[in-house]
mmCIF file of C-alpha atoms in Angstrom:
data_model
loop_
_atom_site.group_PDB
_atom_site.id
_atom_site.type_symbol
_atom_site.label_atom_id
_atom_site.label_comp_id
_atom_site.label_asym_id
_atom_site.label_seq_id
_atom_site.Cartn_x
_atom_site.Cartn_y
_atom_site.Cartn_z
ATOM 1 C CA PRO A 1 81.488 -54.083 -122.476
ATOM 2 C CA ALA A 2 83.237 -57.124 -123.889
ATOM 3 C CA PRO A 3 84.271 -56.676 -127.520
ATOM 4 C CA ALA A 4 81.969 -58.554 -129.873
ATOM 5 C CA ALA A 5 83.845 -61.086 -131.973
ATOM 6 C CA LYS A 6 80.924 -62.679 -133.836
ATOM 7 C CA ALA A 7 81.618 -60.626 -136.949
ATOM 8 C CA LEU A 8 85.183 -61.970 -137.018
ATOM 9 C CA VAL A 9 84.284 -65.670 -136.984
ATOM 10 C CA GLY A 10 84.681 -65.993 -140.739
ATOM 11 C CA GLU A 11 88.088 -64.309 -140.801
ATOM 12 C CA ALA A 12 91.495 -65.706 -139.870
ATOM 13 C CA ASP A 13 94.803 -63.944 -139.363
ATOM 14 C CA ARG A 14 98.196 -64.390 -137.753
ATOM 15 C CA ARG A 15 98.957 -62.073 -134.858
ATOM 16 C CA ILE A 16 100.926 -61.748 -131.649
ATOM 17 C CA VAL A 17 98.693 -62.385 -128.650
ATOM 18 C CA THR A 18 99.189 -62.575 -124.894
ATOM 19 C CA VAL A 19 97.293 -65.585 -123.563
ATOM 20 C CA LEU A 20 96.160 -65.814 -119.939
ATOM 21 C CA PHE A 21 95.018 -69.039 -118.300
ATOM 22 C CA ALA A 22 93.461 -68.830 -114.814
ATOM 23 C CA ASP A 23 92.451 -71.924 -112.871
ATOM 24 C CA LEU A 24 90.883 -72.405 -109.443
ATOM 25 C CA SER A 25 93.146 -74.369 -107.086
ATOM 26 C CA GLY A 26 91.623 -77.437 -105.447
ATOM 27 C CA PHE A 27 88.587 -77.540 -107.736
ATOM 28 C CA THR A 28 88.222 -81.341 -107.536
ATOM 29 C CA THR A 29 88.188 -81.295 -103.737
ATOM 30 C CA LEU A 30 85.638 -78.492 -103.725
ATOM 31 C CA SER A 31 83.410 -80.404 -106.147
ATOM 32 C CA GLU A 32 83.447 -83.421 -103.828
ATOM 33 C CA GLN A 33 82.467 -81.379 -100.775
ATOM 34 C CA LEU A 34 79.857 -79.005 -102.199
ATOM 35 C CA ASP A 35 76.394 -79.650 -103.552
ATOM 36 C CA PRO A 36 76.325 -79.241 -107.368
ATOM 37 C CA GLU A 37 73.929 -76.284 -107.154
ATOM 38 C CA VAL A 38 76.159 -74.526 -104.636
ATOM 39 C CA MET A 39 79.197 -75.294 -106.805
ATOM 40 C CA ARG A 40 77.446 -73.819 -109.835
ATOM 41 C CA ALA A 41 76.665 -70.604 -107.914
ATOM 42 C CA LEU A 42 80.306 -70.374 -106.811
ATOM 43 C CA GLN A 43 81.628 -70.910 -110.340
ATOM 44 C CA ASN A 44 79.295 -68.302 -111.814
ATOM 45 C CA GLU A 45 80.307 -65.730 -109.207
ATOM 46 C CA LEU A 46 83.979 -66.552 -109.785
ATOM 47 C CA PHE A 47 83.634 -66.233 -113.561
ATOM 48 C CA GLU A 48 81.888 -62.868 -113.175
ATOM 49 C CA GLU A 49 84.790 -61.573 -111.088
ATOM 50 C CA LEU A 50 87.414 -62.896 -113.495
ATOM 51 C CA THR A 51 85.578 -61.611 -116.571
ATOM 52 C CA SER A 52 85.330 -58.150 -115.028
ATOM 53 C CA ALA A 53 89.122 -58.129 -114.428
ATOM 54 C CA VAL A 54 89.795 -59.159 -118.057
ATOM 55 C CA GLN A 55 87.464 -56.556 -119.524
ATOM 56 C CA GLN A 56 88.777 -53.838 -117.217
ATOM 57 C CA PHE A 57 92.128 -54.064 -119.028
ATOM 58 C CA GLY A 58 90.791 -54.472 -122.553
ATOM 59 C CA GLY A 59 91.044 -58.253 -122.813
ATOM 60 C CA PHE A 60 88.695 -60.777 -124.405
ATOM 61 C CA VAL A 61 87.327 -63.845 -122.624
ATOM 62 C CA ASP A 62 87.787 -66.687 -125.084
ATOM 63 C CA LYS A 63 86.153 -69.510 -123.139
ATOM 64 C CA PHE A 64 85.500 -71.151 -119.785
ATOM 65 C CA ILE A 65 86.786 -74.698 -119.347
ATOM 66 C CA GLY A 66 85.445 -76.290 -116.174
ATOM 67 C CA ASP A 67 86.848 -74.031 -113.458
ATOM 68 C CA ALA A 68 89.406 -72.388 -115.780
ATOM 69 C CA LEU A 69 89.255 -69.235 -117.874
ATOM 70 C CA LEU A 70 91.121 -68.527 -121.109
ATOM 71 C CA ALA A 71 91.546 -64.817 -121.892
ATOM 72 C CA LEU A 72 93.225 -63.079 -124.828
ATOM 73 C CA PHE A 73 95.016 -59.738 -124.940
ATOM 74 C CA GLY A 74 95.685 -58.752 -128.533
ATOM 75 C CA ALA A 75 92.731 -60.509 -130.165
ATOM 76 C CA PRO A 76 90.323 -59.597 -131.571
ATOM 77 C CA TYR A 77 91.595 -56.076 -130.799
ATOM 78 C CA ALA A 78 95.240 -55.254 -130.124
ATOM 79 C CA HIS A 79 96.996 -52.658 -127.963
ATOM 80 C CA GLU A 80 100.696 -51.871 -127.891
ATOM 81 C CA ASP A 81 100.875 -52.852 -124.195
ATOM 82 C CA ASP A 82 98.883 -56.109 -124.244
ATOM 83 C CA PRO A 83 101.447 -58.070 -122.139
ATOM 84 C CA GLU A 84 101.274 -55.381 -119.449
ATOM 85 C CA ARG A 85 97.472 -55.385 -119.576
ATOM 86 C CA ALA A 86 97.414 -59.171 -119.165
ATOM 87 C CA LEU A 87 99.638 -59.048 -116.081
ATOM 88 C CA ARG A 88 97.575 -56.285 -114.510
ATOM 89 C CA ALA A 89 94.471 -58.366 -115.171
ATOM 90 C CA ALA A 90 96.150 -61.394 -113.527
ATOM 91 C CA LEU A 91 96.905 -59.378 -110.383
ATOM 92 C CA ALA A 92 93.344 -58.017 -110.359
ATOM 93 C CA MET A 93 92.041 -61.596 -110.614
ATOM 94 C CA LEU A 94 94.022 -62.590 -107.526
ATOM 95 C CA GLU A 95 92.632 -59.628 -105.590
ATOM 96 C CA GLN A 96 89.047 -60.275 -106.648
ATOM 97 C CA THR A 97 89.337 -63.987 -105.858
ATOM 98 C CA ALA A 98 90.587 -63.066 -102.382
ATOM 99 C CA ARG A 99 87.450 -60.963 -101.875
ATOM 100 C CA LEU A 100 85.331 -63.852 -103.183
ATOM 101 C CA ASP A 101 87.087 -66.158 -100.720
ATOM 102 C CA ALA A 102 86.132 -63.843 -97.851
ATOM 103 C CA ARG A 103 82.478 -64.197 -98.843
ATOM 104 C CA TRP A 104 82.573 -67.968 -99.499
ATOM 105 C CA ARG A 105 85.110 -69.291 -96.970
ATOM 106 C CA GLU A 106 82.490 -70.440 -94.484
ATOM 107 C CA ARG A 107 80.382 -72.205 -97.136
ATOM 108 C CA ALA A 108 83.253 -73.625 -99.202
ATOM 109 C CA GLY A 109 85.371 -74.784 -96.268
ATOM 110 C CA LEU A 110 88.544 -74.314 -98.328
ATOM 111 C CA GLN A 111 90.525 -71.251 -99.351
ATOM 112 C CA LEU A 112 89.697 -70.065 -102.859
ATOM 113 C CA THR A 113 92.872 -69.226 -104.791
ATOM 114 C CA LEU A 114 93.936 -69.113 -108.408
ATOM 115 C CA HIS A 115 97.050 -70.214 -110.213
ATOM 116 C CA LEU A 116 97.740 -68.469 -113.504
ATOM 117 C CA GLY A 117 99.912 -68.735 -116.593
ATOM 118 C CA VAL A 118 100.606 -65.892 -119.038
ATOM 119 C CA ASN A 119 102.449 -66.266 -122.336
ATOM 120 C CA THR A 120 102.976 -64.138 -125.447
ATOM 121 C CA GLY A 121 103.545 -65.453 -128.941
ATOM 122 C CA PRO A 122 102.222 -65.893 -132.492
ATOM 123 C CA VAL A 123 98.816 -67.480 -132.993
ATOM 124 C CA VAL A 124 96.190 -67.849 -135.696
ATOM 125 C CA ALA A 125 92.939 -66.143 -134.721
ATOM 126 C CA GLY A 126 89.572 -66.724 -136.348
ATOM 127 C CA GLY A 127 86.533 -68.975 -136.377
ATOM 128 C CA PHE A 128 86.909 -72.450 -134.864
ATOM 129 C CA GLY A 129 84.287 -75.163 -134.647
ATOM 130 C CA ALA A 130 81.569 -76.458 -136.941
ATOM 131 C CA GLY A 131 78.241 -75.050 -138.053
ATOM 132 C CA GLY A 132 76.414 -72.865 -135.582
ATOM 133 C CA ALA A 133 78.891 -73.803 -132.830
ATOM 134 C CA LYS A 134 81.748 -71.996 -134.586
ATOM 135 C CA SER A 135 83.202 -69.202 -132.444
ATOM 136 C CA TYR A 136 86.138 -66.805 -132.441
ATOM 137 C CA SER A 137 89.257 -68.224 -130.799
ATOM 138 C CA VAL A 138 93.004 -68.667 -131.281
ATOM 139 C CA THR A 139 95.330 -71.602 -131.773
ATOM 140 C CA GLY A 140 99.077 -71.978 -131.607
ATOM 141 C CA ASP A 141 101.921 -73.065 -129.375
ATOM 142 C CA ALA A 142 101.626 -69.842 -127.337
ATOM 143 C CA VAL A 143 98.252 -71.081 -126.060
ATOM 144 C CA ASN A 144 99.620 -74.495 -125.091
ATOM 145 C CA THR A 145 102.580 -72.920 -123.297
ATOM 146 C CA ALA A 146 100.306 -70.599 -121.291
ATOM 147 C CA GLN A 147 98.279 -73.616 -120.158
ATOM 148 C CA ARG A 148 101.451 -75.496 -119.158
ATOM 149 C CA LEU A 149 102.637 -72.458 -117.161
ATOM 150 C CA GLN A 150 99.288 -72.318 -115.384
ATOM 151 C CA SER A 151 99.550 -76.028 -114.494
ATOM 152 C CA LEU A 152 103.061 -75.461 -113.123
ATOM 153 C CA ALA A 153 102.067 -72.457 -110.989
ATOM 154 C CA ARG A 154 101.287 -72.993 -107.320
ATOM 155 C CA ALA A 155 98.257 -71.469 -105.583
ATOM 156 C CA GLY A 156 98.402 -67.674 -105.749
ATOM 157 C CA GLU A 157 101.223 -67.653 -108.331
ATOM 158 C CA VAL A 158 101.403 -66.090 -111.786
ATOM 159 C CA LEU A 159 104.043 -67.667 -114.050
ATOM 160 C CA VAL A 160 105.000 -65.993 -117.328
ATOM 161 C CA GLY A 161 106.833 -67.041 -120.453
ATOM 162 C CA PRO A 162 110.032 -65.407 -121.782
ATOM 163 C CA THR A 163 108.422 -63.052 -124.303
ATOM 164 C CA THR A 164 105.902 -61.723 -121.787
ATOM 165 C CA TYR A 165 108.750 -61.181 -119.329
ATOM 166 C CA ARG A 166 110.848 -59.310 -121.878
ATOM 167 C CA LEU A 167 107.965 -57.040 -122.928
ATOM 168 C CA ALA A 168 106.777 -56.242 -119.388
ATOM 169 C CA ARG A 169 109.935 -56.150 -117.253
ATOM 170 C CA HIS A 170 110.018 -52.339 -117.481
ATOM 171 C CA ALA A 171 106.799 -52.163 -115.422
ATOM 172 C CA PHE A 172 106.840 -55.309 -113.225
ATOM 173 C CA ALA A 173 109.138 -57.128 -110.850
ATOM 174 C CA PHE A 174 109.813 -60.806 -111.547
ATOM 175 C CA GLU A 175 111.645 -63.700 -109.934
ATOM 176 C CA SER A 176 113.493 -66.058 -112.255
ATOM 177 C CA MET A 177 112.726 -69.750 -111.871
ATOM 178 C CA GLY A 178 115.447 -70.710 -114.324
ATOM 179 C CA GLU A 179 115.063 -73.189 -117.167
ATOM 180 C CA VAL A 180 112.056 -75.433 -116.532
ATOM 181 C CA ALA A 181 110.723 -78.492 -118.352
ATOM 182 C CA LEU A 182 107.075 -78.009 -119.304
ATOM 183 C CA LYS A 183 104.837 -81.062 -119.589
ATOM 184 C CA GLY A 184 104.416 -82.225 -123.184
ATOM 185 C CA LYS A 185 106.997 -79.755 -124.567
ATOM 186 C CA SER A 186 110.550 -80.531 -125.609
ATOM 187 C CA GLY A 187 113.573 -78.848 -124.066
ATOM 188 C CA GLN A 188 113.876 -76.393 -121.203
ATOM 189 C CA HIS A 189 111.973 -73.096 -121.083
ATOM 190 C CA PRO A 190 112.843 -69.941 -119.105
ATOM 191 C CA VAL A 191 110.056 -69.157 -116.630
ATOM 192 C CA HIS A 192 109.546 -66.128 -114.386
ATOM 193 C CA ARG A 193 107.212 -65.631 -111.446
ATOM 194 C CA LEU A 194 105.356 -62.328 -111.315
ATOM 195 C CA ILE A 195 105.938 -60.393 -108.086
ATOM 196 C CA GLY A 196 104.065 -57.155 -108.764
ATOM 197 C CA PRO A 197 104.245 -53.693 -110.364
ATOM 198 C CA LEU A 198 107.425 -51.668 -109.968
ATOM 199 C CA ASP A 199 107.182 -48.554 -107.798
ATOM 200 C CA ALA A 200 109.066 -46.637 -110.500
ATOM 201 C CA PRO A 201 108.475 -48.146 -113.974
ATOM 202 C CA ARG A 202 111.289 -47.785 -116.485
ATOM 203 C CA GLU A 203 111.074 -46.605 -120.077
ATOM 204 C CA ALA A 204 109.129 -48.982 -122.284
ATOM 205 C CA ARG A 205 109.998 -47.390 -125.622
ATOM 206 C CA GLY A 206 113.009 -45.909 -127.333
ATOM 207 C CA LEU A 207 116.710 -46.639 -127.043
ATOM 208 C CA GLU A 208 116.645 -46.290 -123.267
ATOM 209 C CA ALA A 209 114.500 -49.427 -123.022
ATOM 210 C CA LEU A 210 117.412 -51.301 -124.635
ATOM 211 C CA GLY A 211 120.041 -49.686 -122.423
ATOM 212 C CA LEU A 212 121.287 -47.506 -125.297
ATOM 213 C CA SER A 213 121.495 -43.761 -125.861
ATOM 214 C CA ALA A 214 122.070 -41.328 -128.698
ATOM 215 C CA PRO A 215 122.186 -37.539 -128.966
ATOM 216 C CA LEU A 216 119.030 -35.771 -130.116
ATOM 217 C CA ILE A 217 119.396 -34.428 -133.651
ATOM 218 C CA GLY A 218 117.333 -31.351 -134.530
ATOM 219 C CA ARG A 219 114.345 -30.072 -132.524
ATOM 220 C CA ASP A 220 116.418 -27.013 -131.578
ATOM 221 C CA ILE A 221 113.497 -24.643 -132.154
ATOM 222 C CA GLU A 222 111.125 -26.678 -130.004
ATOM 223 C CA LEU A 223 113.682 -27.059 -127.207
ATOM 224 C CA SER A 224 114.508 -23.363 -127.188
ATOM 225 C CA ARG A 225 110.819 -22.470 -126.993
ATOM 226 C CA MET A 226 110.246 -24.848 -124.072
ATOM 227 C CA LEU A 227 113.304 -23.533 -122.210
ATOM 228 C CA GLU A 228 112.189 -19.948 -122.853
ATOM 229 C CA CYS A 229 108.739 -20.743 -121.424
ATOM 230 C CA LEU A 230 110.312 -22.201 -118.286
ATOM 231 C CA GLU A 231 112.568 -19.172 -117.926
ATOM 232 C CA ARG A 232 109.546 -16.881 -118.052
ATOM 233 C CA ALA A 233 107.682 -19.117 -115.605
ATOM 234 C CA VAL A 234 110.582 -18.927 -113.148
ATOM 235 C CA ALA A 235 110.304 -15.139 -113.426
ATOM 236 C CA GLY A 236 106.672 -15.333 -112.269
ATOM 237 C CA ASP A 237 104.658 -15.692 -115.476
ATOM 238 C CA ALA A 238 102.985 -19.118 -115.426
ATOM 239 C CA HIS A 239 102.970 -21.107 -118.670
ATOM 240 C CA VAL A 240 101.039 -24.083 -120.046
ATOM 241 C CA VAL A 241 102.799 -25.901 -122.894
ATOM 242 C CA ARG A 242 101.056 -28.588 -124.940
ATOM 243 C CA LEU A 243 103.331 -31.034 -126.756
ATOM 244 C CA ILE A 244 101.250 -32.629 -129.523
ATOM 245 C CA GLY A 245 102.211 -35.032 -132.290
ATOM 246 C CA ASP A 246 101.483 -38.352 -133.942
ATOM 247 C CA ALA A 247 102.393 -41.551 -132.127
ATOM 248 C CA GLY A 248 106.079 -42.368 -132.519
ATOM 249 C CA ILE A 249 107.127 -38.922 -133.718
ATOM 250 C CA GLY A 250 109.318 -38.380 -130.643
ATOM 251 C CA LYS A 251 107.324 -36.502 -127.998
ATOM 252 C CA SER A 252 108.729 -38.519 -125.096
ATOM 253 C CA ARG A 253 112.253 -38.236 -126.528
ATOM 254 C CA LEU A 254 111.903 -34.452 -126.770
ATOM 255 C CA LEU A 255 110.591 -34.292 -123.207
ATOM 256 C CA ARG A 256 113.537 -36.302 -121.884
ATOM 257 C CA GLU A 257 115.978 -33.971 -123.637
ATOM 258 C CA PHE A 258 114.173 -30.937 -122.228
ATOM 259 C CA LEU A 259 114.284 -32.297 -118.658
ATOM 260 C CA ALA A 260 117.964 -33.198 -119.045
ATOM 261 C CA ARG A 261 118.782 -29.630 -120.096
ATOM 262 C CA VAL A 262 116.722 -28.213 -117.228
ATOM 263 C CA GLU A 263 118.718 -30.337 -114.797
ATOM 264 C CA ASP A 264 122.048 -29.124 -116.214
ATOM 265 C CA ASP A 265 121.113 -25.424 -116.477
ATOM 266 C CA GLU A 266 122.037 -23.206 -113.512
ATOM 267 C CA ARG A 267 119.074 -20.923 -114.274
ATOM 268 C CA PHE A 268 116.740 -23.722 -113.220
ATOM 269 C CA CYS A 269 118.596 -25.108 -110.216
ATOM 270 C CA SER A 270 115.710 -24.191 -107.891
ATOM 271 C CA VAL A 271 112.969 -25.715 -110.074
ATOM 272 C CA LEU A 272 111.052 -28.636 -108.586
ATOM 273 C CA VAL A 273 109.984 -31.219 -111.177
ATOM 274 C CA ARG A 274 106.799 -33.208 -110.588
ATOM 275 C CA ARG A 275 106.011 -35.942 -113.131
ATOM 276 C CA THR A 276 103.245 -38.408 -113.815
ATOM 277 C CA ALA A 277 102.168 -40.509 -116.796
ATOM 278 C CA CYS A 278 98.545 -41.443 -117.472
ATOM 279 C CA SER A 279 97.792 -45.059 -118.323
ATOM 280 C CA ALA A 280 96.174 -46.338 -121.507
ATOM 281 C CA THR A 281 94.100 -48.693 -119.354
ATOM 282 C CA GLY A 282 92.338 -45.688 -117.842
ATOM 283 C CA GLU A 283 92.783 -43.610 -114.715
ATOM 284 C CA GLN A 284 90.603 -43.816 -111.643
ATOM 285 C CA HIS A 285 88.905 -40.703 -110.245
ATOM 286 C CA PHE A 286 91.671 -38.180 -109.388
ATOM 287 C CA GLY A 287 94.220 -40.792 -110.513
ATOM 288 C CA ALA A 288 96.548 -38.367 -112.307
ATOM 289 C CA LEU A 289 96.338 -35.785 -109.517
ATOM 290 C CA GLY A 290 96.997 -38.464 -106.916
ATOM 291 C CA ALA A 291 100.101 -39.580 -108.834
ATOM 292 C CA ILE A 292 101.400 -35.989 -108.881
ATOM 293 C CA LEU A 293 100.963 -35.674 -105.111
ATOM 294 C CA ARG A 294 102.562 -39.086 -104.570
ATOM 295 C CA SER A 295 105.649 -37.949 -106.457
ATOM 296 C CA ALA A 296 105.721 -34.723 -104.428
ATOM 297 C CA TYR A 297 105.572 -36.387 -101.012
ATOM 298 C CA GLY A 298 107.424 -39.628 -101.723
ATOM 299 C CA ILE A 299 104.344 -41.836 -101.332
ATOM 300 C CA ALA A 300 104.807 -45.243 -102.941
ATOM 301 C CA PRO A 301 101.828 -46.925 -104.669
ATOM 302 C CA LYS A 302 102.087 -49.806 -102.189
ATOM 303 C CA ASP A 303 101.935 -47.563 -99.108
ATOM 304 C CA GLY A 304 98.889 -48.192 -96.952
ATOM 305 C CA ALA A 305 96.487 -45.596 -95.562
ATOM 306 C CA THR A 306 98.534 -44.970 -92.406
ATOM 307 C CA ALA A 307 101.847 -44.500 -94.230
ATOM 308 C CA THR A 308 100.184 -42.296 -96.865
ATOM 309 C CA ARG A 309 98.640 -40.007 -94.241
ATOM 310 C CA GLU A 310 101.910 -39.791 -92.284
ATOM 311 C CA LYS A 311 103.934 -38.760 -95.347
ATOM 312 C CA LEU A 312 101.240 -36.346 -96.450
ATOM 313 C CA ALA A 313 101.051 -34.760 -92.983
ATOM 314 C CA ALA A 314 104.845 -34.397 -92.894
ATOM 315 C CA GLY A 315 104.818 -32.725 -96.330
ATOM 316 C CA ILE A 316 102.043 -30.333 -95.307
ATOM 317 C CA ALA A 317 103.920 -29.380 -92.146
ATOM 318 C CA GLU A 318 107.111 -28.791 -94.163
ATOM 319 C CA LEU A 319 105.200 -26.170 -96.196
ATOM 320 C CA GLY A 320 104.586 -24.153 -93.035
ATOM 321 C CA ILE A 321 100.905 -25.063 -92.791
ATOM 322 C CA SER A 322 99.742 -25.191 -89.168
ATOM 323 C CA PRO A 323 98.435 -28.483 -87.704
ATOM 324 C CA SER A 324 94.904 -27.077 -87.491
ATOM 325 C CA GLU A 325 94.975 -25.998 -91.163
ATOM 326 C CA GLY A 326 96.447 -29.355 -92.142
ATOM 327 C CA ALA A 327 93.665 -31.195 -90.308
ATOM 328 C CA GLU A 328 91.118 -29.245 -92.355
ATOM 329 C CA LEU A 329 92.842 -30.137 -95.639
ATOM 330 C CA MET A 330 93.408 -33.813 -94.876
ATOM 331 C CA PRO A 331 89.844 -35.149 -95.493
ATOM 332 C CA SER A 332 89.828 -33.658 -99.014
ATOM 333 C CA LEU A 333 93.280 -35.051 -99.785
ATOM 334 C CA ASP A 334 92.204 -38.447 -98.405
ATOM 335 C CA HIS A 335 89.574 -38.512 -101.123
ATOM 336 C CA VAL A 336 92.169 -37.772 -103.818
ATOM 337 C CA PHE A 337 94.142 -40.824 -102.659
ATOM 338 C CA GLY A 338 91.006 -42.973 -102.464
ATOM 339 C CA LEU A 339 91.170 -43.150 -98.672
ATOM 340 C CA GLY A 340 87.987 -41.251 -97.858
ATOM 341 C CA ALA A 341 85.358 -42.899 -100.073
ATOM 342 C CA ALA A 342 83.616 -44.761 -97.229
ATOM 343 C CA GLU A 343 83.530 -41.677 -94.993
ATOM 344 C CA PHE A 344 82.127 -39.593 -97.855
ATOM 345 C CA GLU A 345 79.315 -42.070 -98.528
ATOM 346 C CA GLN A 346 78.282 -41.845 -94.873
ATOM 347 C CA SER A 347 78.581 -38.043 -94.681
ATOM 348 C CA GLN A 348 76.175 -35.329 -95.745
ATOM 349 C CA VAL A 349 78.688 -33.583 -98.030
ATOM 350 C CA GLU A 350 77.334 -32.912 -101.520
ATOM 351 C CA PRO A 351 79.576 -33.936 -104.456
ATOM 352 C CA GLU A 352 79.849 -30.307 -105.626
ATOM 353 C CA GLN A 353 80.915 -29.194 -102.161
ATOM 354 C CA LEU A 354 83.477 -31.996 -101.966
ATOM 355 C CA MET A 355 84.944 -30.931 -105.321
ATOM 356 C CA ARG A 356 85.252 -27.341 -104.090
ATOM 357 C CA GLN A 357 87.024 -28.553 -100.958
ATOM 358 C CA ILE A 358 89.457 -30.666 -103.008
ATOM 359 C CA HIS A 359 90.159 -27.761 -105.365
ATOM 360 C CA PHE A 360 90.803 -25.488 -102.386
ATOM 361 C CA ALA A 361 93.141 -28.008 -100.712
ATOM 362 C CA VAL A 362 95.192 -28.606 -103.865
ATOM 363 C CA ARG A 363 95.401 -24.887 -104.592
ATOM 364 C CA ILE A 364 96.682 -24.215 -101.048
ATOM 365 C CA LEU A 365 99.391 -26.893 -101.410
ATOM 366 C CA PHE A 366 100.582 -25.493 -104.742
ATOM 367 C CA GLU A 367 100.477 -21.865 -103.556
ATOM 368 C CA ARG A 368 102.566 -22.665 -100.472
ATOM 369 C CA ARG A 369 105.065 -24.683 -102.492
ATOM 370 C CA LEU A 370 105.295 -22.068 -105.257
ATOM 371 C CA ALA A 371 106.040 -19.435 -102.613
ATOM 372 C CA ARG A 372 109.219 -21.389 -101.878
ATOM 373 C CA ALA A 373 110.311 -22.662 -105.308
ATOM 374 C CA PRO A 374 109.232 -22.784 -108.979
ATOM 375 C CA ILE A 375 107.425 -25.943 -110.112
ATOM 376 C CA LEU A 376 107.627 -27.746 -113.458
ATOM 377 C CA LEU A 377 104.628 -30.073 -113.660
ATOM 378 C CA VAL A 378 104.877 -32.763 -116.382
ATOM 379 C CA VAL A 379 101.825 -34.866 -117.289
ATOM 380 C CA GLU A 380 102.539 -37.405 -120.027
ATOM 381 C CA ASP A 381 99.793 -38.971 -122.165
ATOM 382 C CA LEU A 382 97.304 -36.352 -121.005
ATOM 383 C CA HIS A 383 94.675 -37.703 -123.399
ATOM 384 C CA TRP A 384 94.261 -40.667 -121.020
ATOM 385 C CA ALA A 385 93.853 -38.525 -117.878
ATOM 386 C CA ASP A 386 90.660 -38.670 -115.823
ATOM 387 C CA ALA A 387 88.191 -35.792 -116.020
ATOM 388 C CA ALA A 388 88.523 -34.839 -112.329
ATOM 389 C CA SER A 389 92.301 -34.410 -112.591
ATOM 390 C CA LEU A 390 91.941 -32.383 -115.802
ATOM 391 C CA GLU A 391 89.572 -30.031 -113.993
ATOM 392 C CA VAL A 392 92.138 -29.494 -111.229
ATOM 393 C CA LEU A 393 94.883 -28.792 -113.794
ATOM 394 C CA ARG A 394 92.638 -26.210 -115.473
ATOM 395 C CA LEU A 395 91.994 -24.620 -112.083
ATOM 396 C CA LEU A 396 95.723 -24.384 -111.335
ATOM 397 C CA ALA A 397 96.464 -22.851 -114.739
ATOM 398 C CA ASP A 398 93.653 -20.328 -114.279
ATOM 399 C CA ARG A 399 94.170 -19.306 -110.644
ATOM 400 C CA LEU A 400 97.975 -19.444 -110.514
ATOM 401 C CA ASP A 401 98.682 -17.550 -113.742
ATOM 402 C CA ARG A 402 100.965 -15.105 -111.933
ATOM 403 C CA SER A 403 103.097 -17.685 -110.201
ATOM 404 C CA ARG A 404 106.313 -19.607 -110.901
ATOM 405 C CA LEU A 405 104.500 -22.563 -112.468
ATOM 406 C CA MET A 406 104.929 -24.330 -115.789
ATOM 407 C CA ILE A 407 102.638 -27.201 -116.784
#
């Protein structure tokens, strides 16, 4: 549900916020061609789709202005990755508007597309207005700049300001548009066009995000224990290691040092490393497990159903699994990758039976791979993992306790 901001109307504070403006292209032309009642129905359906995209990533819908939406990421509630959340919401808005266009194209007569502007900067947040009309909102130059970026964007484009670009370039690809003059603002402003998420996001925190490095000081006891656990796992005694600590204490830094030492140690030259990181915005059903299998079989997030199945089939065959066995496993693995939802809805398979089939398929893949090489499975930010993936990890730890596996 959308965060309630009524209690915050009487307060005011300065904060860094990512502002998103989304506007429907060709709204004036549409208004001329459509009956007002039809136009109202279209706008309401559009706003429902856009609001759902904002709330999906923890944003707050500030207001609707005609055919435009103003959304905030960082007010009234903040997250450390608000710029990234805003950009993911912008891409989701484009996708949902495309689906809306497919439903309305015949009635509207014109293609429904958005143009969006996203900008990060300091604002004052609090109650604005008079009397009973006062509501929670923000004001500041960051809001004006986001609106100017939205006006500059062409249909289907997302333009971002310099701070948003700097804070999100580890996770997204951008195209520089150079220094651009924005209407009503002095000077030239660097503008970037959002292309999409990176297949392999870079580090967002620590020295590595700044292109710097430094040796790890201390943590010798923890490192030695982790290396000892892996050594025992390679010998056939599976281990599960939980790395727990307060935010910012250095868990990711310790993990990087551990993986670097594993790579340089001859004892672990045969170890296969599979990594995934769970997102703070939430994981879809089997999201973490799907990411692990994608890393194992070289499946990119942008790969379609055909490419995904081809790479998966090639990986299954490489494990020595016969074509007939692979054909039996494929429907369950399709569901892990979100490719078999429609078939499942039309089938007579009970959810419990489907889960058993998925567990069996994943166990077979890991058993066949472990028969050939030890596996080090790394799941970062496990507290954000989906319940279905956690259940599979528990199954692997329980059933493969006498194998060359370390989680």
